Amino acid sequence: MIMKVSKRAQSVPPSATLAVTARAKELKAQGINVIGFGAGEPDFDTPKYIKDAAIAALNAGKTKYTPASGTIELKKAIAEKLLRENKLEYKPEQVVINIGAKHSVYGAMQAVLDPGDAVILPTPFWLTYPEAIKLAGAKVKVVKTSRQNSYKITPEQLKKAIGPKTKMFVLNSPNNPGGFTYTPDELASLAKVLEGTDVAVLSDEIYERLVYAGTKFISFAALSKDAYDRTLTINGFSKTYSMTGWRLGYTAGPVDVIKAMGRLQDHSTSNPVTFAQDAAITALKDPNNEVEKMRVEFEKRAQYMVDRLNAIKGVKCTQPTGAFYCFPDVSAYFGKTKGGIEIKGSLDFARALLEQANVAVVPGLPFGCDKNIRLSFATSMQNITEGIDRIQKWLSS
Ligand SMILES: *Cc1c(COP(=O)(O)O)cnc(C)c1O
């Protein structure tokens, strides 16, 4: 064969969640009414004031290249936002605009990691992190957390995981898929552990505005001067503004790393979409508190879903305090047989639930937690009610 797939590309596995999604699509195509809890994006449309800004930008001719690392206007607007909302002082040259926060994660790993470096990744983790770490040639050091500690890494666990090769710690709060948020005190104790080490922090804050039940969000870099110096703050527009398809994320941090990320973009992707960058400046203004309206709706659903899940015998779900996921432990049902399928773990559980009750959830295994399943509440109350009714009936049958 003349052309072979590179070892690097071969090392990237297909998404482990794809099988469930593909099967759910098949069932739907057969006319079966499937309730989907798989969504990883808000179910709201992008607010109109943002769409209008993009249309105005297009009409004003904002259709050409911008600097590869983003426009100076958007960098300034983001620096102002970080100061106003996150108490973080970044100069515009400490900000790089990326093509979605997923691209931010990839670029940050490429800019900071060398082959042989190790990266601490607590469970449950977003699927992209381990792949981005490996694509940068580094090794993933998974740290198993416990339900008793709401799936959060403890300072003791973090301390124990740090070795001579450790270059980075990945922090994602509010968390996908866990639906938890670290408290300011918890973050401060983690920051203490890192003091005096050379461990950088990648703080993925994409769900910062989606917090519930009185939860207070704080940026890791805002904890102290030491935390600020070692942190790359990553955020984006997808979740907060329901702009997943617009592909806009950003990274703020030490100027040399941010410049390096910009250079990588010079020769790989070039700039994020020009008129989307323009509209993002308007998005940040949010004149009618659209973000808060969406948050309030998510909060209602979060409470309803967790209460319903915990009312099911054997299902144990921690209170969601952020993002839009419930992540219940369903391992009480492992070892049982349902409709001819022996449930050995989360993959079997998700498969049987889909085939027999027509409810699509994401198995916890690829997130590093095989006892759990992930249910997104980025769907209507009506769907949540019907979906949980089905799960309850199925589990008690
Ligand atoms: C959705 C998500 C992102 C990135 O989304 P983009 O659309 O690429 O901006 C990043 N981190 C986590 C944890 C996410 O769930």
Coordinates of C-alpha atoms and ligand atoms in Angstrom, one line a residue:
M1 CA 0.0 0.0 0.0
I2 CA 1.4 3.4 -1.0
M3 CA -0.3 5.4 1.7
K4 CA -0.5 4.2 5.3
V5 CA -2.0 5.9 8.3
S6 CA 0.6 7.3 10.6
K7 CA 1.3 5.8 14.0
R8 CA 0.1 9.0 15.5
A9 CA -3.2 9.0 13.8
Q10 CA -3.6 5.3 14.4
S11 CA -3.2 5.9 18.2
V12 CA -6.4 8.0 18.3
P13 CA -9.3 5.7 19.0
P14 CA -12.8 6.4 17.7
S15 CA -15.0 8.0 20.4
A16 CA -16.2 5.3 22.7
T17 CA -19.6 7.0 23.0
L18 CA -20.1 6.8 19.3
A19 CA -21.6 3.3 19.4
V20 CA -24.5 4.4 21.6
T21 CA -25.2 7.5 19.5
A22 CA -25.1 5.6 16.2
R23 CA -27.5 2.9 17.6
A24 CA -29.9 5.6 18.9
K25 CA -29.9 7.1 15.4
E26 CA -30.7 3.8 13.9
L27 CA -33.6 3.2 16.3
K28 CA -34.9 6.7 15.5
A29 CA -34.7 6.0 11.8
Q30 CA -36.9 3.0 12.4
G31 CA -39.5 5.3 13.8
I32 CA -38.9 4.4 17.5
N33 CA -39.3 7.2 19.9
V34 CA -35.9 7.4 21.6
I35 CA -35.4 9.8 24.5
G36 CA -31.9 11.2 24.3
F37 CA -29.8 12.2 27.3
G38 CA -26.6 12.2 25.3
A39 CA -26.4 15.9 24.3
G40 CA -23.2 17.7 25.1
E41 CA -24.5 21.1 24.0
P42 CA -27.2 23.5 25.2
D43 CA -30.6 22.9 23.6
F44 CA -31.3 26.7 23.4
D45 CA -30.8 28.6 20.2
T46 CA -28.0 31.2 20.1
P47 CA -29.5 34.5 21.5
K48 CA -30.8 36.8 18.8
Y49 CA -28.6 39.8 19.7
I50 CA -25.5 37.6 18.9
K51 CA -26.8 36.4 15.6
D52 CA -27.7 40.0 14.7
A53 CA -24.1 41.0 15.5
A54 CA -22.8 38.3 13.2
I55 CA -25.1 39.4 10.4
A56 CA -24.0 43.0 10.8
A57 CA -20.4 41.9 10.7
L58 CA -20.9 40.0 7.5
N59 CA -22.7 43.0 5.9
A60 CA -19.8 45.2 7.1
G61 CA -17.4 43.0 5.1
K62 CA -15.8 41.2 8.1
T63 CA -15.1 38.3 5.8
K64 CA -11.3 38.3 5.4
Y65 CA -8.4 36.9 7.4
T66 CA -7.6 38.3 10.9
P67 CA -4.3 37.7 12.7
A68 CA -4.0 33.9 13.3
S69 CA -4.2 34.3 17.1
G70 CA -7.4 36.4 16.8
T71 CA -8.4 40.1 16.5
I72 CA -7.0 42.6 19.0
E73 CA -10.5 43.9 19.6
L74 CA -11.7 40.5 20.8
K75 CA -8.6 39.9 22.9
K76 CA -9.2 43.3 24.6
A77 CA -12.9 42.4 25.2
I78 CA -11.9 39.1 26.7
A79 CA -9.2 40.7 28.9
E80 CA -11.8 43.1 30.2
K81 CA -14.2 40.2 30.8
L82 CA -11.6 38.3 32.7
L83 CA -10.9 41.3 34.9
R84 CA -14.5 42.2 35.5
E85 CA -15.9 38.7 36.1
N86 CA -12.9 36.6 37.1
K87 CA -10.7 39.1 38.9
L88 CA -7.9 38.1 36.5
E89 CA -5.5 40.7 35.1
Y90 CA -4.4 39.7 31.6
K91 CA -3.0 41.9 28.9
P92 CA -4.5 41.4 25.5
E93 CA -1.2 39.8 24.4
Q94 CA -1.7 37.2 27.1
V95 CA -4.9 36.0 25.3
V96 CA -5.1 33.8 22.2
I97 CA -8.4 33.1 20.4
N98 CA -8.9 29.4 19.4
I99 CA -11.3 27.6 17.2
G100 CA -13.4 26.3 20.2
A101 CA -12.1 25.5 23.6
K102 CA -11.4 21.9 22.4
H103 CA -8.8 23.6 20.1
S104 CA -7.6 25.6 23.2
V105 CA -6.9 22.3 25.0
Y106 CA -5.1 20.8 22.1
G107 CA -3.0 24.0 21.5
A108 CA -2.1 24.3 25.2
M109 CA -0.9 20.7 25.4
Q110 CA 1.1 21.2 22.2
A111 CA 2.7 24.4 23.5
V112 CA 3.6 23.1 27.0
L113 CA 4.2 19.4 26.8
D114 CA 7.3 17.5 25.7
P115 CA 7.6 13.7 25.0
G116 CA 8.0 11.9 28.3
D117 CA 6.2 14.5 30.4
A118 CA 3.4 13.3 32.6
V119 CA 0.0 15.0 33.1
I120 CA -2.2 14.4 36.1
L121 CA -5.8 13.8 35.1
P122 CA -8.4 13.0 37.8
T123 CA -11.5 10.9 37.0
P124 CA -14.1 11.5 35.7
F125 CA -12.5 13.4 32.8
W126 CA -13.7 14.9 29.5
L127 CA -12.7 12.4 26.7
T128 CA -10.6 14.9 24.8
Y129 CA -8.0 15.4 27.5
P130 CA -6.2 12.0 27.4
E131 CA -6.1 12.1 23.6
A132 CA -4.7 15.7 23.5
I133 CA -2.1 14.7 26.1
K134 CA -1.0 11.6 24.1
L135 CA -0.9 13.6 20.8
A136 CA 1.6 15.9 22.5
G137 CA 3.7 12.9 23.3
A138 CA 3.1 13.0 27.0
K139 CA 1.8 10.4 29.4
V140 CA -1.5 10.4 31.2
K141 CA -1.4 9.9 34.9
V142 CA -5.0 9.0 35.9
V143 CA -6.1 9.7 39.5
K144 CA -9.2 7.8 40.6
T145 CA -11.5 9.8 42.7
S146 CA -14.4 8.5 44.9
R147 CA -18.2 9.2 45.0
Q148 CA -17.8 9.9 48.7
N149 CA -15.7 12.9 47.8
S150 CA -18.2 13.9 45.0
Y151 CA -15.6 12.7 42.5
K152 CA -13.2 15.5 43.4
I153 CA -9.4 15.0 43.7
T154 CA -8.2 15.6 47.2
P155 CA -5.0 17.6 48.1
E156 CA -3.5 14.3 49.4
Q157 CA -4.2 12.5 46.1
L158 CA -2.8 15.4 44.1
K159 CA 0.4 15.5 46.2
K160 CA 0.9 11.7 45.8
A161 CA 0.4 11.9 42.1
I162 CA 3.2 14.5 41.5
G163 CA 6.4 12.9 40.3
P164 CA 9.7 14.1 38.7
K165 CA 8.1 14.0 35.2
T166 CA 4.9 15.8 36.1
K167 CA 4.4 18.9 33.9
M168 CA 0.8 19.6 34.2
F169 CA -2.4 19.1 36.2
V170 CA -5.8 19.2 34.3
L171 CA -8.6 20.9 36.3
N172 CA -12.1 21.0 34.9
S173 CA -14.6 22.8 37.2
P174 CA -17.6 22.8 36.7
N175 CA -17.0 19.3 35.5
N176 CA -18.1 17.4 32.4
P177 CA -19.2 14.6 33.0
G178 CA -19.3 14.8 36.8
G179 CA -21.6 17.8 37.1
F180 CA -19.7 19.0 40.2
T181 CA -17.9 22.3 41.0
Y182 CA -14.9 22.7 43.3
T183 CA -15.5 25.2 46.1
P184 CA -13.0 28.1 46.5
D185 CA -11.6 26.4 49.6
E186 CA -11.1 23.1 47.8
L187 CA -9.2 24.9 45.0
A188 CA -7.1 26.8 47.5
S189 CA -6.0 23.5 49.1
L190 CA -5.1 22.1 45.7
A191 CA -3.1 25.3 44.8
K192 CA -1.2 24.9 48.1
V193 CA 0.0 21.5 47.1
L194 CA 1.4 22.9 43.8
E195 CA 3.4 25.7 45.4
G196 CA 7.1 25.1 45.1
T197 CA 6.6 22.6 42.2
D198 CA 7.0 23.1 38.4
V199 CA 3.5 21.8 37.7
A200 CA 1.4 23.9 35.3
V201 CA -2.4 24.0 35.6
L202 CA -4.7 23.7 32.7
S203 CA -8.0 25.2 34.0
D204 CA -10.9 24.4 31.7
E205 CA -13.6 26.9 32.8
I206 CA -16.0 26.4 29.9
Y207 CA -19.0 25.9 32.3
E208 CA -18.2 28.8 34.6
R209 CA -21.6 30.4 34.2
L210 CA -23.6 27.2 34.6
V211 CA -23.5 26.7 38.3
Y212 CA -26.4 25.8 40.6
A213 CA -27.7 25.6 44.2
G214 CA -25.9 28.7 45.3
T215 CA -22.5 27.4 44.0
K216 CA -19.8 30.1 43.7
F217 CA -17.4 29.9 40.8
I218 CA -13.9 31.1 41.1
S219 CA -11.1 31.0 38.5
F220 CA -8.1 28.9 39.7
A221 CA -5.7 31.6 38.5
A222 CA -7.4 34.2 40.8
L223 CA -6.5 32.3 43.9
S224 CA -3.0 33.7 44.3
K225 CA 0.0 35.1 42.4
D226 CA 1.5 31.6 42.5
A227 CA -1.6 30.1 41.0
Y228 CA -1.8 32.8 38.3
D229 CA 1.8 32.2 37.2
R230 CA 1.3 28.5 36.7
T231 CA -2.1 28.5 35.1
L232 CA -3.6 28.5 31.5
T233 CA -7.2 29.7 31.8
I234 CA -9.3 28.1 29.1
N235 CA -12.8 29.2 28.3
G236 CA -15.1 29.7 25.3
F237 CA -18.5 30.7 24.0
S238 CA -20.1 27.3 23.3
K239 CA -21.7 26.6 26.6
T240 CA -22.3 30.0 28.1
Y241 CA -23.9 31.6 25.0
S242 CA -25.2 28.4 23.3
M243 CA -22.7 29.0 20.5
T244 CA -21.3 25.5 19.9
G245 CA -21.4 25.7 16.1
W246 CA -19.6 29.0 16.1
R247 CA -16.3 27.5 17.2
L248 CA -14.8 30.1 19.5
G249 CA -12.6 29.5 22.5
Y250 CA -9.7 31.2 24.2
T251 CA -6.7 30.7 26.4
A252 CA -5.1 33.2 28.8
G253 CA -1.8 32.8 30.5
P254 CA 1.9 33.5 30.5
V255 CA 2.8 35.5 27.4
D256 CA 5.5 33.1 26.0
V257 CA 3.1 30.1 26.0
I258 CA 0.3 32.2 24.5
K259 CA 2.6 33.4 21.8
A260 CA 3.7 29.8 21.1
M261 CA 0.0 28.8 20.7
G262 CA -0.4 31.6 18.3
R263 CA 2.6 30.4 16.2
L264 CA 1.1 26.9 16.1
Q265 CA -2.1 28.5 14.7
D266 CA -0.1 30.5 12.1
H267 CA 0.8 27.2 10.4
S268 CA -2.1 25.0 11.2
T269 CA -5.5 26.6 11.4
S270 CA -5.0 30.3 10.9
N271 CA -7.7 32.6 12.5
P272 CA -11.0 31.6 14.0
V273 CA -14.0 32.7 11.8
T274 CA -13.8 36.5 11.3
F275 CA -17.4 37.5 11.7
A276 CA -17.8 35.1 14.6
Q277 CA -15.0 36.8 16.4
D278 CA -16.8 40.1 15.8
A279 CA -20.1 38.8 17.2
A280 CA -18.3 37.4 20.2
I281 CA -17.4 40.9 21.4
T282 CA -21.2 41.6 21.4
A283 CA -22.0 38.3 23.1
L284 CA -19.8 39.3 26.1
K285 CA -22.0 42.3 26.6
D286 CA -25.2 40.2 27.2
P287 CA -27.5 43.3 27.6
N288 CA -30.6 41.3 28.5
N289 CA -29.1 38.7 30.8
E290 CA -29.8 35.9 28.3
V291 CA -27.1 33.8 30.0
E292 CA -28.8 34.0 33.4
K293 CA -32.2 33.0 31.8
M294 CA -30.7 29.9 30.4
R295 CA -28.9 29.1 33.7
V296 CA -32.1 29.4 35.7
E297 CA -33.8 26.9 33.3
F298 CA -30.9 24.5 33.6
E299 CA -31.0 24.8 37.4
K300 CA -34.7 23.7 37.5
R301 CA -33.9 20.7 35.3
A302 CA -30.9 19.8 37.4
Q303 CA -32.9 19.6 40.6
Y304 CA -35.7 17.7 39.1
M305 CA -33.4 15.2 37.4
V306 CA -31.3 14.5 40.5
D307 CA -34.3 14.1 42.7
R308 CA -36.0 11.7 40.3
L309 CA -32.8 9.7 39.9
N310 CA -32.1 9.4 43.6
A311 CA -35.7 8.2 44.1
I312 CA -34.9 5.1 42.0
K313 CA -33.7 2.2 44.2
G314 CA -30.0 1.5 43.8
V315 CA -29.2 4.7 41.9
K316 CA -26.9 7.1 43.7
C317 CA -26.4 10.6 42.2
T318 CA -24.5 13.5 43.8
Q319 CA -26.1 16.9 43.6
P320 CA -25.2 18.6 40.3
T321 CA -23.6 22.0 41.1
G322 CA -22.4 22.8 37.6
A323 CA -22.4 22.1 33.8
F324 CA -25.5 20.2 32.6
Y325 CA -25.0 16.6 33.6
C326 CA -26.1 14.1 36.2
F327 CA -23.6 11.4 36.7
P328 CA -25.3 8.7 38.8
D329 CA -23.6 5.5 40.1
V330 CA -25.7 2.6 38.8
S331 CA -23.4 -0.2 39.8
A332 CA -26.0 -1.7 42.1
Y333 CA -27.5 -3.2 38.9
F334 CA -24.2 -4.7 37.7
G335 CA -24.2 -8.5 37.7
K336 CA -28.0 -8.6 36.9
T337 CA -29.5 -9.7 33.6
K338 CA -32.0 -7.5 31.8
G339 CA -33.9 -8.8 28.8
G340 CA -31.2 -11.3 28.0
I341 CA -28.3 -8.8 28.4
E342 CA -25.9 -9.4 31.3
I343 CA -25.0 -6.1 32.7
K344 CA -21.3 -6.2 33.5
G345 CA -20.5 -2.5 33.4
S346 CA -21.6 0.9 32.1
L347 CA -21.4 -0.1 28.4
D348 CA -23.8 -3.0 28.9
F349 CA -26.1 -0.8 31.0
A350 CA -26.3 1.9 28.4
R351 CA -26.8 -0.6 25.6
A352 CA -29.6 -2.5 27.4
L353 CA -31.3 0.7 28.4
L354 CA -31.3 1.9 24.8
E355 CA -32.5 -1.4 23.3
Q356 CA -35.1 -2.2 25.9
A357 CA -36.4 1.2 27.2
N358 CA -35.3 3.4 24.3
V359 CA -33.4 5.9 26.5
A360 CA -30.0 7.0 25.3
V361 CA -27.4 7.8 28.0
V362 CA -23.6 7.9 27.8
P363 CA -21.6 5.1 29.6
G364 CA -19.1 6.3 32.2
L365 CA -16.3 3.9 31.2
P366 CA -14.7 6.3 28.6
F367 CA -14.7 9.1 31.3
G368 CA -12.8 6.8 33.6
C369 CA -15.8 5.8 35.8
D370 CA -17.3 2.4 34.8
K371 CA -19.9 2.5 37.7
N372 CA -21.6 5.6 36.3
I373 CA -23.7 6.8 33.4
R374 CA -24.0 10.4 32.1
L375 CA -27.3 12.0 31.6
S376 CA -27.4 15.5 30.0
F377 CA -30.2 17.8 31.1
A378 CA -29.7 20.0 28.1
T379 CA -33.1 18.8 26.9
S380 CA -36.7 19.7 27.7
M381 CA -38.5 19.1 31.0
Q382 CA -40.9 16.9 29.1
N383 CA -38.1 14.7 27.8
I384 CA -36.5 14.5 31.2
T385 CA -39.8 13.4 32.8
E386 CA -40.6 10.8 30.1
G387 CA -37.0 9.5 30.0
I388 CA -36.7 9.1 33.8
D389 CA -40.1 7.4 33.9
R390 CA -38.8 4.9 31.4
I391 CA -35.6 4.3 33.3
Q392 CA -37.5 3.8 36.6
K393 CA -39.9 1.3 35.0
W394 CA -37.1 -0.5 33.3
L395 CA -35.0 -0.9 36.4
S396 CA -37.9 -2.1 38.5
S397 CA -39.0 -4.7 35.9
Ligands
LIG1 C1 -17.8 21.4 25.5 C2 -16.6 21.4 26.2 C3 -15.4 22.0 25.8 C4 -15.2 22.8 24.5 O1 -16.2 23.1 23.7 P1 -15.9 24.0 22.4 O2 -17.2 23.8 21.6 O3 -14.8 23.3 21.6 O4 -15.6 25.3 22.8 C5 -14.3 22.1 26.5 N1 -14.2 21.4 27.7 C6 -15.3 20.7 28.2 C7 -15.2 20.1 29.5 C8 -16.5 20.7 27.4 O5 -17.5 19.9 27.9

